mmCIF file of C-alpha atoms in Angstrom:
data_model
loop_
_atom_site.group_PDB
_atom_site.id
_atom_site.type_symbol
_atom_site.label_atom_id
_atom_site.label_comp_id
_atom_site.label_asym_id
_atom_site.label_seq_id
_atom_site.Cartn_x
_atom_site.Cartn_y
_atom_site.Cartn_z
ATOM 1 C CA MET F 22 152.076 -1.337 26.872
ATOM 2 C CA ARG F 23 152.620 2.404 26.371
ATOM 3 C CA ILE F 24 154.647 4.873 28.404
ATOM 4 C CA PRO F 25 152.610 8.029 29.156
ATOM 5 C CA GLU F 26 153.676 11.078 27.170
ATOM 6 C CA THR F 27 153.810 13.070 30.419
ATOM 7 C CA LYS F 28 156.590 10.802 31.705
ATOM 8 C CA ILE F 29 158.550 11.096 28.470
ATOM 9 C CA ASN F 30 158.242 14.890 28.632
ATOM 10 C CA GLU F 31 159.377 14.866 32.265
ATOM 11 C CA ILE F 32 162.516 12.901 31.365
ATOM 12 C CA SER F 33 163.218 15.177 28.400
ATOM 13 C CA ASN F 34 162.856 18.283 30.581
ATOM 14 C CA LYS F 35 165.088 16.945 33.349
ATOM 15 C CA LEU F 36 167.930 15.759 31.127
ATOM 16 C CA SER F 37 170.153 17.714 28.767
ATOM 17 C CA ILE F 38 170.782 15.994 25.448
ATOM 18 C CA TYR F 39 174.371 17.192 25.792
ATOM 19 C CA ASP F 40 174.745 15.223 29.037
ATOM 20 C CA VAL F 41 173.242 12.117 27.422
ATOM 21 C CA VAL F 42 175.349 12.209 24.254
ATOM 22 C CA SER F 43 178.580 13.298 25.942
ATOM 23 C CA ASP F 44 178.642 10.003 27.853
ATOM 24 C CA TYR F 45 179.542 8.462 24.479
ATOM 25 C CA VAL F 46 180.954 11.278 22.312
ATOM 26 C CA THR F 47 183.520 14.008 23.029
ATOM 27 C CA LEU F 48 181.716 17.228 22.093
ATOM 28 C CA THR F 49 183.118 20.676 21.311
ATOM 29 C CA PRO F 50 180.993 23.854 21.114
ATOM 30 C CA LYS F 51 180.948 25.706 17.789
ATOM 31 C CA GLY F 52 178.394 27.972 16.112
ATOM 32 C CA GLY F 53 175.595 27.420 18.608
ATOM 33 C CA ARG F 54 175.928 23.618 18.528
ATOM 34 C CA TYR F 55 178.192 20.906 19.871
ATOM 35 C CA TRP F 56 180.268 18.854 17.434
ATOM 36 C CA GLY F 57 182.061 15.534 17.604
ATOM 37 C CA LEU F 58 183.044 12.427 15.679
ATOM 38 C CA CYS F 59 179.966 10.421 14.792
ATOM 39 C CA PRO F 60 179.594 7.219 16.850
ATOM 40 C CA PHE F 61 177.539 5.596 14.074
ATOM 41 C CA HIS F 62 180.105 5.655 11.252
ATOM 42 C CA THR F 63 183.867 6.076 10.827
ATOM 43 C CA GLU F 64 185.083 9.604 10.122
ATOM 44 C CA LYS F 65 188.098 11.835 10.705
ATOM 45 C CA THR F 66 186.364 15.232 10.595
ATOM 46 C CA PRO F 67 183.480 15.830 13.036
ATOM 47 C CA SER F 68 180.114 15.922 11.272
ATOM 48 C CA PHE F 69 178.003 14.876 14.263
ATOM 49 C CA SER F 70 176.103 17.784 15.854
ATOM 50 C CA VAL F 71 174.033 18.253 19.000
ATOM 51 C CA SER F 72 171.581 21.132 19.473
ATOM 52 C CA GLU F 73 170.618 21.918 23.054
ATOM 53 C CA ASP F 74 167.867 24.308 21.905
ATOM 54 C CA LYS F 75 166.140 21.686 19.769
ATOM 55 C CA LYS F 76 167.139 18.757 22.028
ATOM 56 C CA MET F 77 168.200 16.934 18.864
ATOM 57 C CA PHE F 78 171.302 15.314 17.376
ATOM 58 C CA TYR F 79 172.135 14.972 13.692
ATOM 59 C CA CYS F 80 175.053 13.631 11.665
ATOM 60 C CA PHE F 81 175.695 15.401 8.367
ATOM 61 C CA GLY F 82 177.747 12.405 7.254
ATOM 62 C CA CYS F 83 175.484 9.378 7.746
ATOM 63 C CA HIS F 84 172.240 11.385 8.264
ATOM 64 C CA LYS F 85 171.286 9.684 11.519
ATOM 65 C CA GLY F 86 169.364 12.013 13.799
ATOM 66 C CA GLY F 87 166.745 12.292 16.490
ATOM 67 C CA ASN F 88 166.314 13.090 20.168
ATOM 68 C CA MET F 89 167.937 11.680 23.298
ATOM 69 C CA PHE F 90 165.721 8.576 23.249
ATOM 70 C CA THR F 91 166.609 7.876 19.622
ATOM 71 C CA PHE F 92 170.296 8.279 20.434
ATOM 72 C CA ILE F 93 170.219 5.788 23.314
ATOM 73 C CA SER F 94 168.164 3.352 21.229
ATOM 74 C CA GLU F 95 170.691 3.507 18.387
ATOM 75 C CA ILE F 96 173.914 3.421 20.353
ATOM 76 C CA GLU F 97 172.842 0.770 22.892
ATOM 77 C CA ASN F 98 170.658 -1.231 20.466
ATOM 78 C CA LEU F 99 167.601 -0.820 22.701
ATOM 79 C CA SER F 100 163.897 -0.706 21.929
ATOM 80 C CA PHE F 101 162.164 2.617 22.519
ATOM 81 C CA PRO F 102 160.626 1.542 25.869
ATOM 82 C CA GLU F 103 164.037 0.274 26.987
ATOM 83 C CA SER F 104 165.675 3.578 26.066
ATOM 84 C CA VAL F 105 163.026 5.476 28.031
ATOM 85 C CA GLN F 106 163.650 3.208 31.021
ATOM 86 C CA ARG F 107 167.404 3.815 30.774
ATOM 87 C CA LEU F 108 167.002 7.605 30.682
ATOM 88 C CA ALA F 109 164.318 7.561 33.374
ATOM 89 C CA GLU F 110 166.869 5.987 35.703
ATOM 90 C CA LYS F 111 169.430 8.640 34.742
ATOM 91 C CA ALA F 112 166.885 11.427 35.334
ATOM 92 C CA GLY F 113 165.515 9.969 38.563
ATOM 93 C CA VAL F 114 162.006 9.697 37.135
ATOM 94 C CA GLU F 115 159.724 6.925 38.384
ATOM 95 C CA LEU F 116 158.256 5.245 35.350
ATOM 96 C CA THR F 117 154.684 4.026 34.976
ATOM 97 C CA VAL F 118 153.058 2.400 31.965
ATOM 98 C CA GLN F 119 149.571 2.273 30.520
ATOM 99 C CA GLU F 120 148.170 -1.188 29.964
ATOM 100 C CA ASP F 121 145.152 -0.476 27.728
ATOM 101 C CA GLU F 122 145.924 -2.879 24.891
ATOM 102 C CA GLU F 123 143.364 -1.475 22.438
ATOM 103 C CA VAL F 124 144.485 2.145 22.951
ATOM 104 C CA ASP F 125 148.114 1.072 22.666
ATOM 105 C CA LYS F 126 147.451 -0.801 19.410
ATOM 106 C CA ARG F 127 145.647 2.176 17.878
ATOM 107 C CA TYR F 128 148.357 4.590 19.045
ATOM 108 C CA ARG F 129 151.159 2.487 17.539
ATOM 109 C CA ALA F 130 149.265 2.107 14.260
ATOM 110 C CA MET F 131 148.823 5.877 14.029
ATOM 111 C CA MET F 132 152.518 6.503 14.712
ATOM 112 C CA GLU F 133 153.380 3.995 11.995
ATOM 113 C CA LEU F 134 151.039 5.739 9.533
ATOM 114 C CA TYR F 135 152.471 9.204 10.195
ATOM 115 C CA ASN F 136 156.048 7.951 9.997
ATOM 116 C CA ARG F 137 155.345 6.121 6.731
ATOM 117 C CA LEU F 138 153.751 9.235 5.244
ATOM 118 C CA LYS F 139 156.615 11.445 6.435
ATOM 119 C CA ASN F 140 159.212 9.160 4.823
ATOM 120 C CA SER F 141 157.308 8.970 1.534
ATOM 121 C CA MET F 142 156.878 12.748 1.250
ATOM 122 C CA HIS F 143 160.530 13.239 2.208
ATOM 123 C CA TYR F 144 161.545 10.896 -0.622
ATOM 124 C CA ILE F 145 159.298 12.743 -3.075
ATOM 125 C CA LEU F 146 160.828 16.117 -2.177
ATOM 126 C CA LEU F 147 164.385 14.883 -2.719
ATOM 127 C CA GLU F 148 163.928 12.501 -5.636
ATOM 128 C CA LYS F 149 160.893 13.397 -7.766
ATOM 129 C CA GLU F 150 160.879 15.964 -10.571
ATOM 130 C CA THR F 151 157.342 17.020 -9.595
ATOM 131 C CA ALA F 152 158.795 18.407 -6.344
ATOM 132 C CA ARG F 153 161.534 20.451 -8.028
ATOM 133 C CA GLY F 154 159.658 23.725 -7.466
ATOM 134 C CA ALA F 155 159.308 22.976 -3.741
ATOM 135 C CA LEU F 156 163.011 22.158 -3.404
ATOM 136 C CA ASN F 157 163.946 25.345 -5.276
ATOM 137 C CA TYR F 158 161.661 27.362 -2.999
ATOM 138 C CA LEU F 159 163.522 26.060 0.059
ATOM 139 C CA GLN F 160 166.960 26.618 -1.471
ATOM 140 C CA GLU F 161 166.072 30.216 -2.360
ATOM 141 C CA ARG F 162 165.420 30.762 1.348
ATOM 142 C CA GLY F 163 168.737 29.303 2.416
ATOM 143 C CA ILE F 164 167.410 25.867 3.374
ATOM 144 C CA GLY F 165 169.715 23.359 1.722
ATOM 145 C CA GLU F 166 169.563 19.603 1.307
ATOM 146 C CA ASP F 167 171.335 18.920 4.613
ATOM 147 C CA THR F 168 168.608 20.783 6.507
ATOM 148 C CA VAL F 169 165.906 19.052 4.447
ATOM 149 C CA ARG F 170 167.386 15.710 5.498
ATOM 150 C CA GLU F 171 167.988 16.736 9.108
ATOM 151 C CA PHE F 172 164.353 17.716 9.665
ATOM 152 C CA SER F 173 162.802 15.218 7.197
ATOM 153 C CA LEU F 174 161.025 17.944 5.250
ATOM 154 C CA GLY F 175 158.744 16.637 2.534
ATOM 155 C CA TYR F 176 156.411 17.485 -0.340
ATOM 156 C CA SER F 177 152.744 16.578 -0.669
ATOM 157 C CA PRO F 178 151.922 16.115 -4.388
ATOM 158 C CA ASP F 179 149.502 18.358 -6.279
ATOM 159 C CA ASP F 180 146.735 15.772 -6.102
ATOM 160 C CA ARG F 181 144.209 16.173 -3.317
ATOM 161 C CA PHE F 182 143.483 12.434 -3.340
ATOM 162 C CA TRP F 183 147.125 11.292 -3.286
ATOM 163 C CA ILE F 184 147.481 10.873 0.494
ATOM 164 C CA TYR F 185 144.199 8.945 0.745
ATOM 165 C CA ASN F 186 145.058 6.632 -2.149
ATOM 166 C CA PHE F 187 148.592 6.114 -0.848
ATOM 167 C CA LEU F 188 147.416 5.133 2.641
ATOM 168 C CA ILE F 189 144.605 2.914 1.317
ATOM 169 C CA SER F 190 147.241 1.114 -0.792
ATOM 170 C CA LYS F 191 149.115 0.427 2.469
ATOM 171 C CA LYS F 192 146.018 -1.387 3.833
ATOM 172 C CA TYR F 193 144.734 1.314 6.199
ATOM 173 C CA SER F 194 140.937 1.274 6.430
ATOM 174 C CA PRO F 195 138.787 4.313 5.553
ATOM 175 C CA GLU F 196 137.481 4.265 9.140
ATOM 176 C CA PHE F 197 141.005 4.462 10.549
ATOM 177 C CA LEU F 198 141.934 7.271 8.145
ATOM 178 C CA GLU F 199 139.064 9.351 9.523
ATOM 179 C CA MET F 200 140.915 9.523 12.859
ATOM 180 C CA THR F 201 144.185 10.821 11.393
ATOM 181 C CA GLY F 202 143.248 14.499 11.036
ATOM 182 C CA LEU F 203 144.666 14.494 7.505
ATOM 183 C CA PHE F 204 141.437 14.857 5.546
ATOM 184 C CA SER F 205 138.575 17.264 4.899
ATOM 185 C CA LYS F 206 135.492 16.801 7.047
ATOM 186 C CA LYS F 207 133.289 17.400 3.984
ATOM 187 C CA ASN F 208 134.999 14.882 1.728
ATOM 188 C CA LYS F 209 136.889 12.203 3.631
ATOM 189 C CA LYS F 210 139.071 11.323 0.634
ATOM 190 C CA ILE F 211 140.390 14.859 0.080
ATOM 191 C CA SER F 212 143.595 15.653 1.933
ATOM 192 C CA LEU F 213 144.174 18.925 3.768
ATOM 193 C CA PHE F 214 147.607 18.969 2.148
ATOM 194 C CA SER F 215 148.313 19.166 -1.590
ATOM 195 C CA ASN F 216 151.180 20.939 -3.394
ATOM 196 C CA ARG F 217 152.700 21.902 -0.052
ATOM 197 C CA ILE F 218 156.084 21.717 1.634
ATOM 198 C CA MET F 219 155.542 19.462 4.627
ATOM 199 C CA PHE F 220 157.110 19.993 8.051
ATOM 200 C CA PRO F 221 156.787 17.011 10.409
ATOM 201 C CA VAL F 222 155.855 17.818 14.015
ATOM 202 C CA ILE F 223 157.864 15.548 16.313
ATOM 203 C CA ASN F 224 156.881 14.679 19.885
ATOM 204 C CA SER F 225 159.206 14.022 22.819
ATOM 205 C CA SER F 226 159.414 10.364 21.831
ATOM 206 C CA GLY F 227 160.863 11.283 18.444
ATOM 207 C CA LYS F 228 157.640 10.256 16.669
ATOM 208 C CA THR F 229 155.886 12.215 13.931
ATOM 209 C CA VAL F 230 152.433 13.151 15.258
ATOM 210 C CA ALA F 231 151.328 15.976 12.939
ATOM 211 C CA PHE F 232 152.277 18.111 9.937
ATOM 212 C CA SER F 233 152.447 21.758 9.021
ATOM 213 C CA GLY F 234 152.109 22.364 5.283
ATOM 214 C CA ARG F 235 153.380 25.498 3.502
ATOM 215 C CA GLN F 236 151.364 26.604 0.465
ATOM 216 C CA LEU F 237 153.070 26.702 -2.965
ATOM 217 C CA ASP F 238 150.052 27.957 -4.922
ATOM 218 C CA SER F 239 147.006 30.146 -4.293
ATOM 219 C CA PHE F 240 144.768 27.320 -3.057
ATOM 220 C CA GLY F 241 143.919 27.402 0.658
ATOM 221 C CA GLY F 242 145.695 29.127 3.528
ATOM 222 C CA LYS F 243 149.401 29.914 3.482
ATOM 223 C CA TYR F 244 149.941 27.375 6.272
ATOM 224 C CA ILE F 245 147.693 24.453 7.178
ATOM 225 C CA ASN F 246 148.298 22.429 10.320
ATOM 226 C CA THR F 247 147.014 19.045 11.390
ATOM 227 C CA PRO F 248 144.156 19.511 13.884
ATOM 228 C CA GLU F 249 144.288 18.018 17.356
ATOM 229 C CA THR F 250 143.687 14.269 17.503
ATOM 230 C CA PHE F 251 143.629 11.607 20.221
ATOM 231 C CA PHE F 252 147.428 11.307 19.909
ATOM 232 C CA TYR F 253 148.391 14.949 19.253
ATOM 233 C CA LYS F 254 147.862 18.186 21.167
ATOM 234 C CA LYS F 255 148.930 21.344 19.388
ATOM 235 C CA GLU F 256 152.086 23.192 20.333
ATOM 236 C CA LYS F 257 151.912 26.991 20.332
ATOM 237 C CA ARG F 258 155.324 27.582 18.812
ATOM 238 C CA PHE F 259 157.285 26.519 15.755
ATOM 239 C CA SER F 260 160.988 25.858 15.413
ATOM 240 C CA GLY F 261 163.262 28.582 14.058
ATOM 241 C CA PHE F 262 163.556 27.413 10.464
ATOM 242 C CA ILE F 263 159.740 27.280 10.094
ATOM 243 C CA GLN F 264 159.578 30.817 11.486
ATOM 244 C CA ARG F 265 162.021 31.818 8.742
ATOM 245 C CA LEU F 266 159.582 30.588 6.076
ATOM 246 C CA ARG F 267 156.648 32.330 7.736
ATOM 247 C CA ARG F 268 158.044 35.744 6.851
#
């Protein structure tokens, strides 16, 4: 069972993340965001932030973050479909579901793959010496570790076969990998992304559905983006901090 993306977008457009979060947290405006005491860990100084522009929340203390659906899931201990149902009621949106079991299974597997890859590349950027140049590049442009964590930025290693080998090791089939949009059409084992800073593209459900990769050497275009796939349709704009790097 899968909730149509159009319904999730409708809920997200009708509700303000401020209105959702403020039912649980007292928020105070400061510096273009709202701030409050984090509901997910004990603290005396507010480190929990809400951005209306990005429709996201993030705690600089415990590093929990996401969109309004993630917030409701976390604070009410609900599954994602249950959190969508809860917010649909709040927004006055009539919810429908798609029952195509095979499509749903493939969709969930693809979301799992992208999330697993995002987490691995995020870990590499923060923890591996081979990514030191990428981390320095970001810091030189005023993008510190808190922002790296908030947006789950990552690093794709300087090995064009790394992503393929990594995903094969996680038991994904070569046939399934062909549908991901991550590989060259000429050589299905060569990734589009190598030696690049990786920016996850997040959909309204809080799921990673694509990547934008920023070049760190002279190989390939300055930016490479995941092409459209059965689960991802390209957005025409990038968030502010990516625009900063595009200068």
